[in-house]
Amino acid sequence: MSQAANPAGNDGGTTRRDFLLYASAGLGAVGTALAVWPFLDSMNPAKDVMALAVIEVDLSPIAVGQAITVTWRGKPVFVRHRTQDEIDQARSVSMSALKDPQPDEERAPRPEWLVQIGICTHLGCIPKGQKPSDPKGDYNGWFCVCHGSHYDTSGRIRKGPAPTNMVVPQYAFLDDTTIQIGEE
Amino acid sequence: MSSTPNPVWSNRAIKWVDRRMPIFTLMYNELVVYPAPRNLNYWWNFGSLAGIALVILIFSGIFLAMYYVPHEDMAFASIERIMRDVNYGWLIRFIHMNTVSLFFLCVYIHIFRGMYYGSYKAPRELLWGIGVIIYLVMVGTAFLGYVLPWGQMSFWAATVITSLVTPIPWVGEDLAIWLWGGFGVNNATLQRFFSLHYLFPMVIFALVFLHLWALHTTKSNNPLGVEVKKKADTLPFHPYYTMKDAFGLGVALIALAFFVFFAPNYFNHAINYVQADPMVTPEHIVPEWYFLPFYAILRAVPDKLGGVVLMFLSIAIWLALPWLDTSKVRSGRFRPLFKWFFWLLVIDFCILTWLGAMPAEGAYVTMGQWATAYYFAHFILILPLLGWFEKTKPVPESISAAVTAGHDKEAAA
Ligand code: HEM
Ligand code: FES
């Protein structure tokens, strides 16, 4: 930093000028970083988007073996009224066979009702399996056609590139046939 | 930058301007007398062609933007309005859509040309690197543009591609929400994509000037890969290469016009004429053809983060090419083994393109894994080793010597 032509310089070593230079450059860098933040943060979800949506879902019309898809925060939520077979399949799996181990009891506290966000945890497609005519994959649950992820009857990832199970949102039973999705 | 003396302008207006800002002198030196190797073949046409494609895209895009409405409820309808009601709207849109394919085709040929003739080797590493960065910004621009019509493929391409950031440890989820401006692709996403789709081409334009600056500093490589040594090795850019480029442009424009007028949706997907539905994913999500090889690499890896990393590396590795290729000989013409491996890479790249469009199941997955493995092996195993083992052919002493004495095929081209 200290040049020979610098009249205030001493030969080599750090000078007061160097210190001032580094200090002001450092301060400038910090200031610029701070000034950039509002712009970056402006790209985050706006307040109206953040205002959490809460929805209620009436379960009474969903017969055993049927499933419906509802929209919550712009995302599909799969609500499935599982058959005894499906429950048994989900509960008989040993944890060691799972890529993202999670007992079915935890995912579906009331075994006949499975509620989960219907988004493939790989890259966000909506897996098939809601309609009776849909492919259900090798584990009789859901199949994501985008890159071939197979989910079981508990919505757990069994095969394919998705890393984790489909997400179970926060929800509560208001009564036996109504759930509320989202936090109060 | 040229060795010829600066021109003397007789027109008084030109003289007045040039005295204050020597823009005419600059153009004269860089576009008229600029000494280009005398043996450039038609593979050297694709750089200027890509540049013209960029200009066509910017020009047609500006007119599209006069009618396009970036809003989730109106975007799709505004495109239909451009197609049906706006005077010549269909033409402007089809020109924009199909020129993107022309642009990518030119750039791919341009890149593989560089690989065959060793154009990335010293002293052109920076020129090459700027090119790779231009390619990356192009990829971003084309992706952003594809989202704008807000069809089914637009929406789901946006979802899949933005979700590529989610496996990044710790910050992935927040990063995706930041990109979306919501909890998934939504109106905020569409609006920022439009804003950035307008910006990025200008960035590419600026980068092209850096690219050309580096080019005019190191000068063009040529099919023989030997540096220009004397004046006899060169020709003035004008009229020799202005004419050669103009001829190539004519051919390219005929091809472009064929698609614009007779097969305007050839490269498009029918499902993108269905408005975006966040609740239904289409049966097959297939990217545009120019992204297919990289999409195949993404899907070859059964691990989420691994796939994403490998996909980015497959392009980033081009940046390291000048150092991975250890051979002292530049042009593939004098490298008997490299030649074969080069064409194998081209074939591998085509196979990846094909696989990217196939469903991700069964044999396709296995083939994708082999093709991906070979792609990387080419860069990190074959190229470094070839430099050591290959016995190269003798390189001519100069361009003019090869062209005049040898009656090389180039002289005719
Ligand atoms: C590097 C240059 C560019 C590339 C690679 C590019 C790429 C694309 C692509 C792939 C599409 C989708 C076409 C479709 O499926 O309909 C598109 C649409 C669009 N682009 Fe560009 N573009 C470029 C420059 C520009 C510029 C400079 C503008 C000016 C604002 C622009 C404005 C638009 C608009 C308004 C649309 C939506 C209309 C449509 O879908 O046809 N583009 N672009
Ligand atoms: S998004 Fe479902 S497998 Fe890729």
XYZ file of C-alpha atoms and ligand atoms in Angstrom:
644
model
C 0.000 0.000 0.000
C 2.609 2.561 0.931
C 4.249 3.880 -2.204
C 7.627 5.518 -2.301
C 5.972 8.566 -3.820
C 3.704 8.930 -0.843
C 5.127 11.918 1.057
C 3.599 10.834 4.364
C 4.686 7.243 3.934
C 7.317 5.464 5.947
C 9.245 2.831 4.047
C 7.035 -0.241 4.104
C 4.812 -1.208 7.011
C 1.383 0.153 7.735
C 0.805 3.861 7.699
C -1.967 5.957 9.111
C -3.093 6.557 5.550
C -3.498 2.836 4.995
C -5.586 2.608 8.105
C -7.820 5.469 6.988
C -8.162 3.932 3.560
C -9.175 0.504 4.872
C -11.509 2.015 7.460
C -13.368 4.147 4.946
C -13.531 1.374 2.348
C -14.822 -0.995 5.018
C -17.435 1.475 6.183
C -18.479 2.076 2.593
C -18.880 -1.652 2.019
C -21.003 -2.072 5.155
C -23.114 0.939 4.196
C -23.690 -0.409 0.702
C -24.663 -3.800 2.078
C -27.171 -2.150 4.414
C -28.604 -0.082 1.585
C -29.073 -3.190 -0.566
C -31.059 -5.029 2.075
C -34.401 -3.185 1.605
C -34.305 -4.075 -2.079
C -33.640 -7.731 -1.413
C -36.257 -7.897 1.307
C -38.822 -6.258 -0.968
C -38.800 -9.496 -2.952
C -39.970 -11.539 0.047
C -43.733 -12.194 0.378
C -45.625 -8.966 1.064
C -47.574 -8.474 4.275
C -50.933 -9.278 2.737
C -49.525 -12.561 1.478
C -48.063 -13.328 4.864
C -51.359 -12.754 6.644
C -51.951 -16.405 7.301
C -54.926 -17.915 5.611
C -56.918 -20.314 7.732
C -59.471 -22.582 6.099
C -62.083 -24.990 7.353
C -62.781 -28.220 5.494
C -65.995 -30.188 5.810
C -65.120 -33.896 5.794
C -68.650 -35.301 5.859
C -69.094 -35.734 2.074
C -65.846 -37.704 1.666
C -66.664 -41.428 1.630
C -64.195 -44.100 2.651
C -61.610 -44.538 -0.108
C -62.258 -41.069 -1.527
C -59.970 -38.083 -1.558
C -60.416 -34.375 -2.148
C -57.969 -31.584 -2.887
C -58.478 -28.199 -1.268
C -56.506 -25.014 -1.725
C -54.633 -23.466 1.159
C -52.171 -20.601 0.761
C -52.324 -21.261 -2.967
C -51.172 -24.811 -2.468
C -53.119 -28.047 -2.921
C -53.906 -29.949 0.265
C -54.738 -33.641 -0.116
C -57.412 -34.898 2.279
C -57.863 -38.652 2.048
C -60.413 -40.831 3.799
C -58.319 -43.972 3.990
C -59.595 -47.526 3.789
C -58.633 -50.063 6.440
C -56.305 -51.671 3.874
C -54.485 -48.424 3.276
C -54.125 -47.829 7.000
C -52.776 -51.330 7.523
C -50.290 -50.913 4.705
C -49.098 -47.617 6.149
C -48.750 -48.927 9.680
C -47.113 -52.278 8.944
C -43.988 -50.792 7.343
C -40.803 -51.026 9.389
C -39.091 -47.698 9.955
C -35.854 -48.994 8.476
C -37.527 -49.367 5.082
C -38.244 -45.621 4.946
C -36.114 -42.926 3.376
C -37.544 -40.298 5.719
C -38.626 -42.391 8.721
C -41.828 -41.192 10.328
C -44.517 -43.414 11.880
C -47.964 -43.237 10.291
C -49.416 -42.578 13.745
C -47.578 -39.266 13.748
C -48.740 -38.298 10.261
C -52.360 -39.313 10.765
C -53.402 -39.108 14.399
C -56.909 -40.186 13.333
C -55.941 -43.123 11.140
C -58.783 -42.809 8.649
C -57.888 -39.181 7.806
C -54.655 -38.283 6.082
C -54.136 -34.555 5.499
C -51.010 -33.404 3.677
C -49.746 -30.711 1.357
C -49.987 -32.245 -2.103
C -46.648 -31.056 -3.354
C -43.840 -33.384 -4.305
C -40.871 -32.601 -2.091
C -38.562 -33.046 -5.044
C -39.220 -30.057 -7.267
C -42.768 -29.110 -6.497
C -45.042 -30.959 -8.919
C -48.426 -32.227 -7.762
C -48.300 -36.027 -7.493
C -50.987 -38.176 -9.092
C -53.135 -40.463 -6.957
C -56.093 -38.361 -5.865
C -58.456 -39.631 -8.555
C -59.373 -43.341 -8.773
C -58.071 -43.411 -12.367
C -54.679 -41.932 -11.417
C -51.479 -43.949 -11.233
C -50.641 -44.529 -7.562
C -47.035 -45.669 -7.867
C -45.366 -48.811 -6.536
C -46.610 -48.210 -2.983
C -50.280 -47.636 -3.669
C -50.210 -44.014 -2.576
C -49.156 -41.214 -4.930
C -46.872 -41.043 -7.912
C -45.148 -37.918 -9.154
C -44.836 -38.117 -12.919
C -42.325 -35.294 -13.126
C -39.258 -37.285 -12.141
C -40.761 -40.483 -10.804
C -41.215 -40.210 -7.012
C -43.357 -42.903 -5.350
C -45.226 -42.175 -2.101
C -46.971 -44.739 0.100
C -50.469 -44.667 1.624
C -49.125 -42.410 4.352
C -47.640 -39.950 1.834
C -44.121 -41.033 2.735
C -41.420 -41.078 0.085
C -40.456 -44.641 -0.804
C -38.691 -44.448 -4.137
C -37.438 -41.748 -6.501
C -35.620 -38.430 -6.178
C -37.828 -36.703 -3.583
C -35.906 -36.430 -0.301
C -38.717 -36.203 2.250
C -42.316 -37.195 2.907
C -45.125 -34.942 1.788
C -45.609 -32.279 4.438
C -48.421 -32.577 6.957
C -49.678 -29.031 7.595
C -50.750 -27.766 10.974
C -54.428 -28.674 11.367
C -56.956 -29.493 14.076
C -60.316 -31.238 14.269
C -62.981 -28.725 15.234
C -65.489 -31.568 15.478
C -65.695 -35.078 14.033
C -66.329 -33.900 10.493
C -64.567 -30.527 10.288
C -60.890 -29.677 10.242
C -59.221 -26.310 10.307
C -55.970 -25.952 8.405
C -53.496 -23.247 9.397
C -52.694 -21.626 12.706
C -55.280 -19.571 14.491
C -5.903 -2.245 -31.999
C -4.954 -2.783 -35.595
C -1.540 -2.068 -37.022
C -2.871 -0.008 -39.924
C -2.660 3.769 -39.537
C -5.793 5.575 -38.431
C -8.048 6.723 -41.278
C -8.279 10.345 -42.378
C -11.919 11.410 -42.705
C -12.876 13.718 -45.539
C -16.541 14.185 -44.633
C -16.587 17.237 -42.364
C -19.382 16.067 -40.076
C -17.665 12.735 -39.510
C -14.396 14.522 -38.954
C -16.009 16.855 -36.396
C -17.471 13.985 -34.389
C -14.433 11.764 -34.714
C -12.134 14.485 -33.407
C -14.268 14.669 -30.244
C -15.092 10.968 -29.881
C -13.286 8.661 -32.309
C -16.220 6.343 -32.867
C -15.793 6.235 -36.656
C -12.124 5.442 -36.307
C -13.011 2.719 -33.847
C -15.542 1.180 -36.216
C -13.128 1.463 -39.126
C -10.388 -0.291 -37.200
C -12.551 -2.994 -35.680
C -15.000 -3.718 -38.495
C -13.390 -2.708 -41.766
C -9.626 -3.192 -41.761
C -9.654 -5.500 -38.740
C -7.215 -8.292 -39.711
C -8.957 -11.668 -39.538
C -7.191 -14.967 -40.244
C -7.606 -15.699 -43.940
C -8.661 -19.306 -43.417
C -11.819 -18.955 -41.297
C -14.446 -21.516 -42.327
C -18.226 -21.454 -41.964
C -18.083 -22.599 -38.346
C -16.885 -19.065 -37.666
C -20.231 -17.632 -38.787
C -22.185 -18.532 -35.708
C -20.877 -15.838 -33.376
C -22.150 -12.976 -35.485
C -25.337 -14.933 -36.214
C -25.980 -15.289 -32.495
C -25.448 -11.549 -32.137
C -28.049 -10.842 -34.791
C -30.459 -13.266 -33.143
C -30.004 -11.284 -29.927
C -30.850 -8.045 -31.726
C -33.967 -9.631 -33.292
C -35.058 -10.870 -29.858
C -34.626 -7.491 -28.223
C -36.408 -5.746 -31.078
C -39.391 -8.117 -31.215
C -39.524 -8.305 -27.407
C -39.891 -4.551 -27.042
C -42.958 -4.657 -29.287
C -44.438 -7.636 -27.449
C -44.016 -5.758 -24.181
C -46.243 -2.978 -25.513
C -49.241 -5.323 -25.320
C -48.229 -8.006 -22.867
C -49.769 -7.704 -19.358
C -47.744 -9.296 -16.556
C -50.578 -10.357 -14.288
C -51.763 -13.839 -13.389
C -55.324 -13.069 -14.493
C -54.400 -11.270 -17.703
C -51.089 -12.586 -19.004
C -52.533 -15.569 -20.835
C -55.354 -13.535 -22.343
C -52.984 -10.754 -23.352
C -50.894 -13.242 -25.337
C -54.047 -14.505 -27.074
C -54.914 -10.908 -27.845
C -51.466 -10.379 -29.354
C -52.073 -13.484 -31.457
C -55.564 -12.581 -32.650
C -56.217 -8.850 -32.437
C -52.978 -6.904 -32.422
C -51.893 -6.047 -35.965
C -49.174 -8.519 -36.934
C -49.028 -9.550 -33.292
C -48.876 -13.194 -34.351
C -45.877 -12.447 -36.531
C -44.000 -10.559 -33.850
C -44.646 -13.265 -31.293
C -43.688 -16.117 -33.616
C -40.511 -14.270 -34.556
C -39.668 -13.862 -30.870
C -40.435 -17.510 -30.054
C -38.556 -19.062 -32.945
C -35.564 -16.759 -32.824
C -34.889 -18.127 -29.347
C -34.331 -21.544 -30.922
C -32.120 -20.015 -33.599
C -30.167 -18.170 -30.898
C -29.530 -21.326 -28.873
C -28.664 -23.371 -31.947
C -26.089 -20.771 -33.002
C -24.623 -20.583 -29.529
C -24.344 -24.362 -29.174
C -22.575 -24.620 -32.532
C -20.403 -21.667 -31.542
C -19.431 -23.367 -28.261
C -18.668 -26.759 -29.818
C -16.724 -25.005 -32.564
C -14.590 -23.507 -29.803
C -14.125 -26.934 -28.266
C -13.027 -28.564 -31.525
C -10.551 -25.900 -32.543
C -9.245 -25.311 -29.012
C -10.330 -21.686 -29.065
C -10.415 -21.617 -25.265
C -6.655 -22.116 -24.937
C -4.238 -19.356 -23.954
C -4.484 -16.475 -24.526
C -8.269 -16.768 -25.058
C -9.311 -18.109 -21.640
C -11.090 -14.916 -20.657
C -12.815 -14.606 -24.030
C -14.076 -18.161 -23.550
C -15.100 -17.542 -19.925
C -17.125 -14.447 -20.832
C -18.836 -16.607 -23.448
C -19.809 -19.201 -20.855
C -21.242 -16.448 -18.667
C -23.225 -15.099 -21.619
C -24.622 -18.590 -22.109
C -25.660 -18.750 -18.440
C -27.485 -15.417 -18.613
C -29.164 -16.588 -21.837
C -30.426 -19.677 -20.058
C -31.882 -17.465 -17.344
C -33.461 -15.091 -19.843
C -35.083 -17.847 -21.871
C -36.427 -19.482 -18.734
C -37.917 -16.206 -17.493
C -39.457 -15.516 -20.906
C -41.016 -18.938 -21.126
C -42.937 -18.250 -17.921
C -44.517 -15.052 -19.254
C -47.325 -16.544 -21.430
C -48.579 -18.170 -18.206
C -49.598 -21.450 -19.808
C -49.480 -24.785 -18.034
C -45.904 -25.469 -19.087
C -44.893 -21.925 -18.125
C -46.253 -22.360 -14.629
C -44.842 -25.807 -13.984
C -41.484 -25.035 -15.517
C -41.345 -22.060 -13.170
C -42.244 -24.292 -10.239
C -39.740 -27.028 -11.008
C -36.871 -24.690 -11.832
C -37.302 -22.335 -8.889
C -37.560 -25.391 -6.632
C -34.022 -26.275 -7.683
C -32.822 -23.993 -4.884
C -34.770 -25.794 -2.148
C -32.176 -28.533 -1.494
C -29.520 -25.942 -0.623
C -28.791 -26.639 3.056
C -30.209 -24.225 5.664
C -31.385 -21.439 3.365
C -33.035 -23.398 0.520
C -36.661 -23.043 1.599
C -36.336 -19.345 2.448
C -34.532 -18.730 -0.807
C -37.403 -20.293 -2.772
C -39.962 -18.161 -0.913
C -37.813 -15.128 -1.653
C -37.681 -16.013 -5.343
C -41.449 -16.550 -5.467
C -42.481 -13.632 -3.302
C -45.043 -16.048 -1.866
C -45.470 -19.687 -0.913
C -45.323 -20.920 -4.460
C -45.209 -19.508 -7.971
C -47.781 -16.705 -7.955
C -48.557 -13.292 -9.376
C -45.564 -11.671 -7.662
C -43.356 -14.262 -9.350
C -44.781 -13.479 -12.774
C -44.280 -9.749 -12.345
C -40.673 -9.996 -11.228
C -39.963 -12.462 -14.017
C -41.214 -9.933 -16.547
C -39.079 -7.204 -15.013
C -35.994 -9.424 -15.138
C -36.808 -10.782 -18.598
C -36.608 -7.201 -19.811
C -33.354 -6.568 -17.968
C -31.286 -9.674 -18.730
C -31.051 -9.209 -22.519
C -29.498 -5.801 -21.879
C -26.981 -7.486 -19.590
C -26.237 -9.988 -22.363
C -25.778 -7.100 -24.759
C -23.194 -5.526 -22.462
C -21.442 -8.865 -21.976
C -21.256 -9.324 -25.749
C -19.232 -6.114 -25.911
C -16.807 -7.451 -23.304
C -16.638 -10.672 -25.325
C -15.797 -8.697 -28.477
C -13.284 -6.554 -26.654
C -11.450 -9.676 -25.529
C -11.781 -11.097 -29.062
C -10.285 -8.046 -30.705
C -7.439 -8.104 -28.187
C -6.448 -11.740 -28.760
C -7.824 -11.897 -32.338
C -9.726 -14.839 -33.761
C -8.472 -18.376 -33.566
C -8.706 -20.281 -36.858
C -9.123 -23.841 -38.145
C -5.376 -24.474 -38.025
C -5.050 -23.156 -34.493
C -1.752 -21.396 -35.285
C -1.513 -17.734 -34.362
C -1.464 -15.057 -37.029
C 2.207 -14.238 -37.618
C 2.329 -11.931 -40.595
C 0.082 -9.801 -42.744
C -0.207 -12.539 -45.387
C -1.991 -14.670 -42.806
C -4.911 -12.258 -42.653
C -7.648 -10.610 -44.688
C -9.393 -7.351 -43.874
C -12.706 -8.054 -42.162
C -14.541 -6.021 -44.773
C -15.483 -7.090 -47.406
C -14.284 -10.682 -46.927
C -15.974 -11.612 -43.699
C -18.810 -9.104 -43.818
C -19.863 -10.898 -47.011
C -19.326 -14.381 -45.618
C -21.348 -13.457 -42.520
C -24.061 -11.872 -44.661
C -24.388 -15.028 -46.728
C -24.724 -17.162 -43.589
C -27.257 -14.704 -42.244
C -29.330 -15.102 -45.400
C -29.415 -18.870 -44.987
C -30.309 -18.551 -41.300
C -33.102 -16.076 -42.008
C -34.603 -18.416 -44.611
C -34.623 -21.206 -42.021
C -36.103 -18.846 -39.433
C -38.792 -17.700 -41.865
C -39.651 -21.309 -42.619
C -40.440 -21.964 -38.980
C -42.133 -18.611 -38.381
C -44.499 -19.052 -41.316
C -44.925 -22.790 -41.731
C -44.229 -24.432 -38.379
C -44.457 -21.639 -35.801
C -45.244 -23.926 -32.894
C -42.830 -26.674 -33.828
C -40.626 -25.994 -30.811
C -43.508 -25.169 -28.505
C -45.645 -27.503 -26.401
C -49.383 -27.648 -27.090
C -50.127 -27.740 -23.368
C -48.733 -24.213 -23.060
C -51.871 -22.986 -24.818
C -53.810 -24.063 -21.726
C -53.833 -21.392 -19.028
C -51.746 -22.036 -15.916
C -53.505 -24.109 -13.259
C -51.652 -24.268 -9.930
C -53.748 -27.306 -8.951
C -52.949 -29.590 -11.897
C -49.503 -30.686 -13.025
C -49.405 -31.729 -16.699
C -48.620 -35.377 -17.490
C -45.198 -34.631 -18.906
C -43.155 -31.668 -17.943
C -40.639 -31.208 -20.699
C -38.406 -28.164 -20.955
C -37.658 -26.407 -24.218
C -35.306 -28.411 -26.430
C -32.309 -26.231 -25.643
C -32.451 -27.180 -21.954
C -32.932 -30.918 -22.450
C -29.327 -32.138 -22.038
C -29.037 -30.444 -18.671
C -32.471 -31.621 -17.615
C -31.377 -35.187 -18.381
C -28.341 -34.705 -16.139
C -30.577 -33.352 -13.360
C -32.773 -36.420 -13.542
C -29.924 -38.908 -13.813
C -29.081 -38.450 -10.142
C -31.496 -40.060 -7.669
C -30.483 -37.529 -5.015
C -32.146 -34.113 -4.989
C -29.152 -31.944 -4.066
C -26.779 -34.119 -6.106
C -28.846 -33.692 -9.251
C -28.942 -29.929 -8.933
C -25.238 -29.652 -8.211
C -24.315 -31.885 -11.130
C -26.523 -29.917 -13.491
C -24.801 -26.643 -12.621
C -21.383 -28.289 -12.753
C -22.095 -29.589 -16.236
C -22.029 -25.993 -17.492
C -19.582 -24.566 -14.970
C -17.018 -27.140 -16.042
C -16.704 -25.302 -19.366
C -15.098 -22.482 -17.408
C -12.282 -24.830 -16.372
C -11.750 -26.163 -19.894
C -8.612 -24.083 -20.633
C -6.914 -25.810 -17.708
C -8.408 -29.266 -18.106
C -7.183 -29.643 -21.672
C -3.460 -30.219 -21.262
C -2.583 -30.577 -24.939
C -0.204 -28.025 -26.384
C -1.806 -28.315 -29.805
C -4.813 -26.114 -30.270
C -6.779 -27.322 -33.264
C -8.510 -30.708 -33.247
C -7.333 -31.066 -36.833
C -3.891 -32.096 -35.643
C -5.094 -34.255 -32.776
C -6.021 -37.684 -34.182
C -7.386 -39.104 -30.911
C -9.044 -35.973 -29.602
C -11.021 -35.758 -32.809
C -12.794 -39.020 -31.985
C -13.470 -38.068 -28.416
C -14.815 -34.712 -29.534
C -17.404 -36.369 -31.769
C -18.233 -38.832 -29.015
C -18.954 -35.872 -26.768
C -21.216 -34.363 -29.423
C -23.069 -37.678 -29.715
C -23.286 -37.950 -25.937
C -24.730 -34.428 -25.809
C -27.332 -35.364 -28.431
C -28.245 -38.516 -26.507
C -28.691 -36.412 -23.371
C -30.929 -34.057 -25.365
C -33.050 -36.987 -26.450
C -33.181 -38.489 -22.949
C -34.226 -35.166 -21.449
C -37.480 -35.434 -23.370
C -38.187 -39.036 -22.338
C -40.127 -39.995 -19.208
C -37.946 -40.548 -16.136
C -38.369 -44.272 -15.806
C -36.802 -47.648 -16.500
C -34.039 -47.875 -19.075
C -34.092 -44.127 -19.723
C -32.837 -43.466 -16.200
C -29.955 -45.920 -16.566
C -29.022 -44.521 -19.969
C -29.156 -41.020 -18.541
C -26.723 -42.049 -15.827
C -24.224 -43.479 -18.307
C -24.509 -40.518 -20.630
C -23.995 -38.154 -17.686
C -20.992 -40.131 -16.483
C -19.451 -39.997 -19.935
C -20.078 -36.273 -20.211
C -18.084 -35.581 -17.074
C -15.462 -38.202 -17.893
C -14.747 -36.339 -21.111
C -13.805 -33.205 -19.230
C -12.109 -34.507 -16.112
C -10.484 -37.717 -17.359
C -10.177 -37.897 -21.114
C -9.094 -34.328 -21.866
C -6.352 -34.115 -19.198
C -4.999 -37.565 -20.114
C -5.108 -37.042 -23.887
C -2.698 -34.160 -23.557
C -0.117 -36.596 -22.177
C -0.661 -39.638 -24.339
C -1.745 -38.349 -27.680
C 0.789 -38.177 -30.482
C -0.227 -35.062 -32.385
C 0.370 -34.435 -36.060
C 2.836 -31.753 -37.184
C 1.343 -28.265 -37.062
C 1.994 -25.978 -40.056
C 4.443 -23.208 -39.529
C 1.974 -20.456 -40.462
C -1.503 -19.919 -41.879
C -0.295 -18.605 -45.205
C 2.178 -21.461 -45.586
C -0.567 -24.017 -45.075
C -3.070 -22.211 -47.254
C -0.884 -21.501 -50.255
C 1.531 -24.420 -50.368
C -0.583 -27.230 -48.981
C -3.724 -26.379 -50.917
C -5.537 -27.238 -47.764
C -9.257 -27.787 -48.163
C -9.741 -24.543 -46.278
C -8.586 -22.471 -49.235
C -11.622 -23.567 -51.140
C -14.090 -22.984 -48.288
C -31.824 -12.794 -24.834
C -32.896 -12.403 -25.412
C -34.265 -13.024 -25.188
C -34.607 -14.348 -25.032
C -33.677 -15.554 -25.058
C -36.062 -14.399 -24.861
C -36.801 -15.562 -24.670
C -38.188 -15.630 -24.568
C -38.983 -16.829 -24.552
C -38.443 -18.266 -24.591
C -40.291 -16.475 -24.484
C -41.522 -17.400 -24.467
C -42.155 -17.488 -25.819
C -43.486 -18.184 -25.753
O -43.525 -19.383 -25.432
O -44.476 -17.532 -26.035
C -40.335 -15.046 -24.404
C -41.497 -14.288 -24.288
C -41.540 -12.914 -24.136
N -40.461 -12.026 -24.230
Fe -38.548 -12.558 -24.580
N -36.549 -13.106 -24.885
C -35.497 -12.246 -25.066
C -35.571 -10.863 -25.132
C -36.713 -10.104 -24.810
C -36.755 -8.665 -24.678
C -35.570 -7.726 -24.821
C -38.034 -8.311 -24.369
C -38.513 -6.886 -24.137
C -39.184 -6.573 -23.103
C -38.825 -9.527 -24.326
C -40.199 -9.596 -24.071
C -40.957 -10.750 -24.035
C -42.385 -10.809 -23.800
C -43.321 -9.621 -23.531
C -42.749 -12.159 -23.859
C -44.156 -12.765 -23.667
C -44.836 -12.921 -24.970
C -44.714 -14.318 -25.536
O -44.848 -15.278 -24.795
O -44.475 -14.428 -26.753
N -37.983 -10.583 -24.601
N -39.040 -14.534 -24.476
S -41.151 -32.967 -8.711
Fe -41.940 -34.863 -8.124
S -40.424 -36.204 -8.752
Fe -39.573 -34.286 -9.288
